[in-house]
Coordinates of N, CA and C in Angstrom, one line a residue:
M1312 N -119.8 -27.0 38.1 CA -120.0 -25.6 38.7 C -118.8 -25.2 39.5
Q1313 N -118.4 -24.0 39.5 CA -117.2 -23.6 40.2 C -117.7 -23.4 41.7
K1314 N -116.8 -23.8 42.5 CA -116.9 -23.6 43.9 C -116.8 -22.2 44.3
K1315 N -117.5 -21.8 45.4 CA -117.6 -20.4 45.7 C -116.4 -20.0 46.4
I1316 N -115.7 -20.8 47.1 CA -114.4 -20.4 47.9 C -113.3 -21.4 47.5
T1317 N -112.3 -20.9 47.1 CA -111.2 -21.6 46.7 C -110.0 -21.0 47.6
P1318 N -109.2 -21.9 48.3 CA -107.9 -21.4 49.0 C -107.0 -20.9 48.1
F1319 N -106.5 -19.6 48.2 CA -105.5 -18.9 47.4 C -104.3 -18.8 48.2
L1320 N -103.2 -19.5 47.8 CA -102.0 -19.6 48.7 C -100.9 -18.8 48.0
W1321 N -100.2 -17.9 48.8 CA -99.2 -17.0 48.3 C -97.8 -17.5 48.6
F1322 N -97.1 -17.9 47.5 CA -95.9 -18.4 47.6 C -94.8 -17.5 47.1
D1323 N -93.6 -17.7 47.5 CA -92.4 -16.8 47.0 C -91.7 -17.5 45.8
G1324 N -92.3 -17.6 44.7 CA -91.7 -18.2 43.6 C -91.8 -19.8 43.5
K1325 N -92.5 -20.4 44.4 CA -92.5 -21.8 44.5 C -93.8 -22.4 44.3
A1326 N -94.8 -21.8 43.8 CA -96.1 -22.4 43.6 C -96.2 -23.7 42.9
G1327 N -95.5 -23.7 41.6 CA -95.5 -24.9 40.9 C -94.8 -26.0 41.6
E1328 N -93.6 -25.7 42.2 CA -92.9 -26.8 43.0 C -93.8 -27.3 44.1
A1329 N -94.6 -26.4 44.8 CA -95.4 -26.8 45.9 C -96.5 -27.7 45.4
A1330 N -97.2 -27.4 44.3 CA -98.2 -28.3 43.7 C -97.6 -29.7 43.3
E1331 N -96.4 -29.8 42.8 CA -95.8 -31.0 42.4 C -95.5 -31.8 43.8
F1332 N -95.1 -31.1 44.8 CA -94.8 -31.7 46.0 C -96.0 -32.3 46.7
Y1333 N -97.1 -31.5 46.6 CA -98.4 -32.1 47.1 C -98.9 -33.3 46.3
K1334 N -98.6 -33.3 45.1 CA -98.9 -34.4 44.2 C -98.1 -35.7 44.6
S1335 N -96.8 -35.5 45.0 CA -96.1 -36.6 45.5 C -96.5 -37.0 46.9
V1336 N -97.0 -36.2 47.7 CA -97.4 -36.5 49.0 C -98.8 -37.2 49.1
F1337 N -99.8 -36.6 48.4 CA -101.1 -37.0 48.6 C -101.7 -37.9 47.4
G1338 N -100.9 -37.9 46.3 CA -101.3 -38.7 45.3 C -102.4 -38.2 44.3
D1339 N -103.5 -38.0 45.0 CA -104.8 -37.6 44.4 C -104.7 -36.1 44.1
V1340 N -103.8 -35.7 43.2 CA -103.6 -34.2 42.9 C -103.6 -34.0 41.5
K1341 N -104.4 -33.0 41.0 CA -104.4 -32.8 39.6 C -104.0 -31.4 39.4
I1342 N -103.0 -31.1 38.5 CA -102.7 -29.7 38.1 C -103.6 -29.2 37.1
L1343 N -104.5 -28.3 37.3 CA -105.6 -27.9 36.5 C -105.2 -26.8 35.4
D1344 N -104.3 -25.9 35.9 CA -104.0 -24.7 35.0 C -102.7 -24.0 35.6
T1345 N -102.0 -23.6 34.6 CA -100.8 -22.7 35.0 C -100.9 -21.5 34.2
R1346 N -100.7 -20.3 34.9 CA -100.8 -19.0 34.1 C -99.4 -18.4 34.3
Y1347 N -99.0 -17.4 33.5 CA -97.6 -16.9 33.5 C -97.8 -15.3 33.5
Y1348 N -96.8 -14.8 34.1 CA -96.6 -13.2 33.9 C -96.4 -12.8 32.6
S1349 N -96.9 -11.7 32.3 CA -96.8 -11.2 30.9 C -95.7 -10.0 31.0
D1350 N -95.6 -9.2 29.9 CA -94.8 -8.1 30.0 C -95.0 -7.0 31.0
A1351 N -96.3 -7.2 31.5 CA -96.8 -6.0 32.5 C -96.1 -6.4 33.9
G1352 N -95.5 -7.6 34.0 CA -94.8 -7.8 35.4 C -95.7 -8.0 36.6
P1353 N -95.2 -7.9 37.7 CA -94.0 -7.4 38.1 C -92.7 -8.3 37.9
L1354 N -93.0 -9.6 37.9 CA -92.0 -10.6 37.6 C -91.7 -10.8 36.1
P1355 N -90.6 -11.3 35.7 CA -90.2 -11.4 34.3 C -91.3 -12.3 33.6
K1356 N -91.6 -11.8 32.4 CA -92.4 -12.5 31.4 C -92.1 -14.0 31.4
G1357 N -93.1 -14.8 31.4 CA -92.9 -16.2 31.4 C -92.8 -16.9 32.8
T1358 N -92.5 -16.1 33.8 CA -92.5 -16.6 35.2 C -93.9 -17.1 35.5
V1359 N -94.0 -18.3 36.2 CA -95.3 -18.8 36.7 C -95.9 -17.7 37.6
L1360 N -97.1 -17.3 37.3 CA -98.0 -16.4 38.1 C -98.8 -17.3 39.0
T1361 N -99.6 -18.1 38.5 CA -100.5 -19.1 39.3 C -100.5 -20.5 38.8
V1362 N -100.7 -21.3 39.7 CA -101.0 -22.8 39.4 C -102.1 -23.1 40.2
T1363 N -103.1 -23.6 39.5 CA -104.3 -24.1 40.0 C -104.3 -25.6 40.1
F1364 N -104.5 -26.1 41.3 CA -104.4 -27.6 41.4 C -105.5 -28.0 42.5
E1365 N -105.8 -29.4 42.4 CA -106.8 -29.9 43.1 C -106.3 -31.1 43.9
V1366 N -106.6 -31.1 45.2 CA -106.2 -32.1 46.2 C -107.4 -32.8 46.8
F1367 N -107.6 -34.1 46.5 CA -108.9 -34.7 47.0 C -110.1 -34.0 46.5
G1368 N -110.1 -33.4 45.4 CA -111.3 -32.8 45.0 C -111.4 -31.2 45.5
Q1369 N -110.6 -30.8 46.3 CA -110.5 -29.3 46.7 C -109.6 -28.6 46.0
E1370 N -110.0 -27.6 45.3 CA -109.2 -26.7 44.5 C -108.4 -25.7 45.2
F1371 N -107.2 -25.5 44.8 CA -106.3 -24.5 45.4 C -105.7 -23.7 44.3
V1372 N -105.4 -22.4 44.5 CA -104.6 -21.6 43.6 C -103.4 -21.4 44.4
G1373 N -102.2 -21.5 43.7 CA -100.9 -21.0 44.3 C -100.4 -19.9 43.5
L1374 N -100.1 -18.8 44.1 CA -99.7 -17.5 43.5 C -98.3 -17.3 43.8
N1375 N -97.5 -17.1 42.8 CA -96.0 -16.7 43.0 C -96.1 -15.2 43.1
G1376 N -96.3 -14.7 44.4 CA -96.5 -13.2 44.6 C -95.2 -12.6 45.3
G1377 N -94.2 -13.4 45.6 CA -93.0 -12.8 46.0 C -92.8 -13.0 47.6
P1378 N -91.9 -12.3 48.2 CA -91.5 -12.5 49.6 C -92.3 -11.7 50.6
H1379 N -93.4 -11.0 50.1 CA -94.0 -10.1 51.0 C -94.8 -10.6 52.1
Y1380 N -95.4 -11.8 52.0 CA -96.2 -12.5 53.0 C -95.8 -13.9 53.3
Q1381 N -96.0 -14.3 54.5 CA -95.7 -15.7 54.9 C -96.9 -16.4 55.4
F1382 N -96.9 -17.7 55.4 CA -97.9 -18.6 55.9 C -97.7 -18.5 57.5
S1383 N -98.8 -18.9 58.2 CA -98.7 -19.1 59.7 C -99.6 -20.3 59.9
P1384 N -99.4 -20.9 61.1 CA -100.3 -21.9 61.5 C -101.7 -21.5 61.9
A1385 N -101.9 -20.2 61.8 CA -103.2 -19.7 62.1 C -104.2 -20.2 61.0
T1386 N -103.7 -20.6 59.9 CA -104.5 -21.2 58.8 C -103.9 -22.5 58.6
S1387 N -104.7 -23.5 58.6 CA -104.2 -24.9 58.3 C -105.2 -25.6 57.5
F1388 N -104.7 -26.8 57.0 CA -105.6 -27.7 56.3 C -105.6 -29.0 56.9
F1389 N -106.9 -29.4 57.2 CA -107.1 -30.7 57.9 C -107.3 -31.8 57.1
V1390 N -106.6 -32.9 57.2 CA -106.5 -34.0 56.4 C -107.1 -35.2 57.2
S1391 N -108.2 -35.7 57.0 CA -109.0 -36.7 57.5 C -108.4 -38.1 57.1
C1392 N -107.8 -38.9 57.9 CA -107.2 -40.2 57.5 C -108.0 -41.4 58.0
E1393 N -108.2 -42.5 57.2 CA -108.9 -43.6 57.5 C -108.2 -44.5 58.4
N1394 N -106.8 -44.5 58.3 CA -106.1 -45.5 59.2 C -104.6 -44.9 59.5
Q1395 N -103.8 -45.7 60.2 CA -102.5 -45.3 60.5 C -101.6 -45.3 59.4
D1396 N -101.8 -46.2 58.3 CA -101.1 -46.2 57.2 C -101.2 -44.8 56.5
E1397 N -102.4 -44.3 56.3 CA -102.6 -42.9 55.7 C -102.0 -41.9 56.6
V1398 N -102.2 -41.9 57.8 CA -101.5 -40.9 58.8 C -100.0 -40.9 58.5
D1399 N -99.4 -42.2 58.5 CA -98.0 -42.3 58.3 C -97.5 -41.7 56.9
R1400 N -98.3 -42.2 55.9 CA -97.8 -41.7 54.5 C -97.9 -40.2 54.3
Y1401 N -99.0 -39.6 54.8 CA -99.0 -38.1 54.6 C -98.0 -37.4 55.5
W1402 N -98.0 -37.9 56.8 CA -97.0 -37.3 57.7 C -95.5 -37.4 57.2
N1403 N -95.3 -38.6 56.8 CA -93.8 -38.8 56.3 C -93.6 -38.0 55.0
G1404 N -94.5 -37.8 54.2 CA -94.3 -37.1 53.0 C -94.2 -35.6 53.3
L1405 N -95.0 -35.0 54.2 CA -94.9 -33.7 54.5 C -93.6 -33.3 55.4
M1406 N -93.1 -34.4 55.9 CA -91.8 -34.2 56.7 C -90.6 -33.9 55.9
D1407 N -90.6 -34.2 54.5 CA -89.6 -33.9 53.6 C -89.4 -32.4 53.6
G1408 N -88.5 -31.9 54.4 CA -88.3 -30.4 54.6 C -89.2 -29.8 55.5
G1409 N -90.2 -30.5 56.2 CA -91.1 -29.9 57.1 C -90.8 -30.0 58.5
T1410 N -91.5 -29.3 59.3 CA -91.4 -29.2 60.7 C -92.6 -29.8 61.5
P1411 N -92.3 -30.8 62.3 CA -93.4 -31.3 63.0 C -93.9 -30.5 64.1
Q1412 N -95.1 -30.5 64.4 CA -95.7 -29.7 65.5 C -96.5 -30.7 66.4
Q1413 N -97.1 -30.2 67.5 CA -97.8 -31.1 68.4 C -99.2 -31.5 67.9
C1414 N -99.7 -32.6 68.3 CA -101.1 -33.0 68.0 C -101.4 -33.2 66.6
G1415 N -100.5 -33.7 65.8 CA -100.7 -34.1 64.4 C -100.6 -32.9 63.5
W1416 N -100.1 -31.8 63.9 CA -100.0 -30.5 63.0 C -98.4 -30.8 62.5
I1417 N -98.3 -30.3 61.2 CA -96.9 -30.4 60.6 C -97.0 -29.1 59.6
T1418 N -95.8 -28.3 59.6 CA -95.7 -27.3 58.7 C -94.7 -27.8 57.6
D1419 N -95.1 -27.8 56.3 CA -94.3 -28.3 55.2 C -93.1 -27.3 54.9
K1420 N -92.4 -27.8 53.9 CA -91.1 -27.0 53.5 C -91.6 -25.7 52.9
F1421 N -92.8 -25.4 52.7 CA -93.2 -24.1 52.0 C -93.8 -23.3 53.0
G1422 N -94.1 -23.7 54.3 CA -94.6 -23.0 55.4 C -96.0 -23.2 55.5
V1423 N -96.7 -24.1 54.7 CA -98.0 -24.3 54.8 C -98.3 -25.4 56.0
T1424 N -99.3 -25.2 56.8 CA -99.5 -26.0 58.0 C -100.7 -27.1 57.7
W1425 N -100.4 -28.3 58.0 CA -101.4 -29.3 57.8 C -101.7 -30.0 59.1
Q1426 N -103.0 -30.4 59.3 CA -103.3 -31.3 60.5 C -103.6 -32.8 59.8
I1427 N -102.9 -33.7 60.2 CA -103.0 -35.0 59.8 C -103.6 -35.9 61.0
V1428 N -104.9 -36.1 60.7 CA -105.7 -36.6 61.8 C -106.6 -37.8 61.4
P1429 N -106.5 -38.9 62.3 CA -107.3 -40.0 62.0 C -108.7 -39.7 62.2
K1430 N -109.7 -40.2 61.3 CA -111.1 -40.0 61.6 C -111.5 -40.6 63.0
L1431 N -110.9 -41.6 63.6 CA -111.2 -42.1 64.9 C -111.2 -41.1 65.9
L1432 N -110.3 -40.1 65.8 CA -110.2 -39.1 66.9 C -111.5 -38.3 67.0
G1433 N -112.0 -37.9 65.8 CA -113.3 -37.1 65.8 C -114.5 -37.9 66.4
E1434 N -114.3 -39.2 66.0 CA -115.5 -40.1 66.7 C -115.4 -40.2 68.1
I1435 N -114.2 -40.5 68.6 CA -113.9 -40.6 70.1 C -114.3 -39.3 70.8
L1436 N -113.9 -38.2 70.2 CA -114.2 -36.9 70.9 C -115.6 -36.6 71.0
K1437 N -116.5 -37.3 70.3 CA -117.9 -37.0 70.5 C -118.6 -37.9 71.6
D1438 N -117.8 -38.7 72.2 CA -118.2 -39.7 73.2 C -118.8 -38.8 74.4
S1439 N -119.8 -39.4 75.0 CA -120.5 -38.6 76.1 C -119.8 -38.8 77.4
D1440 N -118.9 -39.8 77.5 CA -118.1 -40.1 78.7 C -116.9 -39.1 78.7
G1441 N -117.1 -38.1 79.6 CA -116.1 -37.1 79.8 C -114.7 -37.6 80.2
E1442 N -114.6 -38.6 81.0 CA -113.4 -39.3 81.5 C -112.6 -39.8 80.3
R1443 N -113.3 -40.6 79.4 CA -112.7 -41.1 78.2 C -112.1 -40.0 77.3
V1444 N -113.0 -39.0 77.1 CA -112.6 -37.9 76.2 C -111.3 -37.3 76.9
A1445 N -111.3 -37.0 78.1 CA -110.2 -36.4 78.7 C -108.9 -37.1 78.6
R1446 N -109.0 -38.5 78.8 CA -107.8 -39.5 78.6 C -107.2 -39.3 77.2
V1447 N -108.2 -39.4 76.2 CA -107.7 -39.2 74.9 C -107.1 -37.8 74.5
M1448 N -107.7 -36.8 75.0 CA -107.1 -35.5 74.9 C -105.7 -35.3 75.5
R1449 N -105.5 -35.9 76.6 CA -104.2 -35.9 77.3 C -103.3 -36.8 76.4
A1450 N -103.7 -37.9 76.0 CA -102.8 -38.6 75.1 C -102.4 -37.8 73.9
M1451 N -103.4 -37.2 73.2 CA -103.2 -36.7 72.0 C -102.1 -35.3 72.3
F1452 N -102.3 -34.6 73.3 CA -101.5 -33.5 73.7 C -100.0 -34.0 73.9
G1453 N -99.8 -35.2 74.2 CA -98.4 -35.7 74.3 C -97.9 -36.3 73.0
M1454 N -98.5 -36.2 71.9 CA -98.2 -36.8 70.8 C -97.7 -35.7 69.8
V1455 N -96.8 -36.0 68.9 CA -96.5 -35.1 67.7 C -97.3 -35.7 66.5
K1456 N -96.8 -36.7 65.9 CA -97.6 -37.5 65.0 C -98.6 -38.3 65.7
L1457 N -99.9 -38.3 65.3 CA -101.0 -39.0 66.0 C -100.8 -40.5 65.7
D1458 N -101.0 -41.2 66.8 CA -100.9 -42.6 66.9 C -102.3 -43.3 67.3
I1459 N -102.9 -43.9 66.3 CA -104.3 -44.4 66.4 C -104.3 -45.4 67.5
A1460 N -103.4 -46.3 67.7 CA -103.3 -47.3 68.8 C -103.3 -46.7 70.1
G1461 N -102.3 -45.7 70.2 CA -102.2 -44.8 71.5 C -103.4 -44.1 71.8
L1462 N -104.2 -43.6 70.9 CA -105.4 -42.9 71.2 C -106.5 -43.8 71.6
Q1463 N -106.6 -45.1 71.0 CA -107.5 -46.1 71.3 C -107.2 -46.6 72.8
R1464 N -105.9 -46.8 73.1 CA -105.5 -47.4 74.4 C -106.1 -46.3 75.5
A1465 N -105.8 -45.0 75.2 CA -106.3 -44.0 76.2 C -107.9 -44.0 76.3
Y1466 N -108.5 -44.2 75.2 CA -109.9 -44.3 75.2 C -110.4 -45.5 76.0
D1467 N -109.6 -46.6 75.9 CA -110.1 -47.8 76.6 C -109.6 -47.8 78.0
G1468 N -108.9 -46.9 78.4 CA -108.4 -46.7 79.7 C -107.2 -47.7 80.1
K1469 N -106.5 -48.0 79.1 CA -105.4 -49.0 79.1 C -103.9 -48.4 79.2

C-alpha cells in the first residue's frame, strides 16, 4: 500500500547524487525509481527529473527542480539512534560537506537538515524529575554532536 505522505525534496540538479550520498551515510537506502525529463523540458531531455528512494523504510522523492527554492532548518529529518556508534556513524557521514548545528542538528552538503538523536534522550526527557530533565537539557544545549555519556552524566547529576 502506498503511503499517504511522502517527503518531496527539491534539489538543484543533485537529486540522484543526494540519494547516493544518503545510501553511503545510512546504508539502508534503496533507489526505487528514476524518471527523466522529456522533450517537454524545462531541462534537457534525459536529465534526471525525480529519484524515488527509501531510507529505513521511509520513502522520499528528490526532484531536480532548479535553483528556485532552498532548504531551511525549518524542516528537518529526525534520526533515532540506538547507541553512540550510530550517532557517530550518521553524524560523521553527514559531515562530509555538511555544517554542524547545535543539539545534534546537522545540515548536509545539499542543504537538508537532520537531527541525529540517541533514543536515550527521549526516554530521559520523559522523566518526572524536573531537575534531572533540566540538567540534561543544559548539557544538550552545550553540545553540537550529541554525546550519550555526557547526557547520562547530566541525568545522574555527575
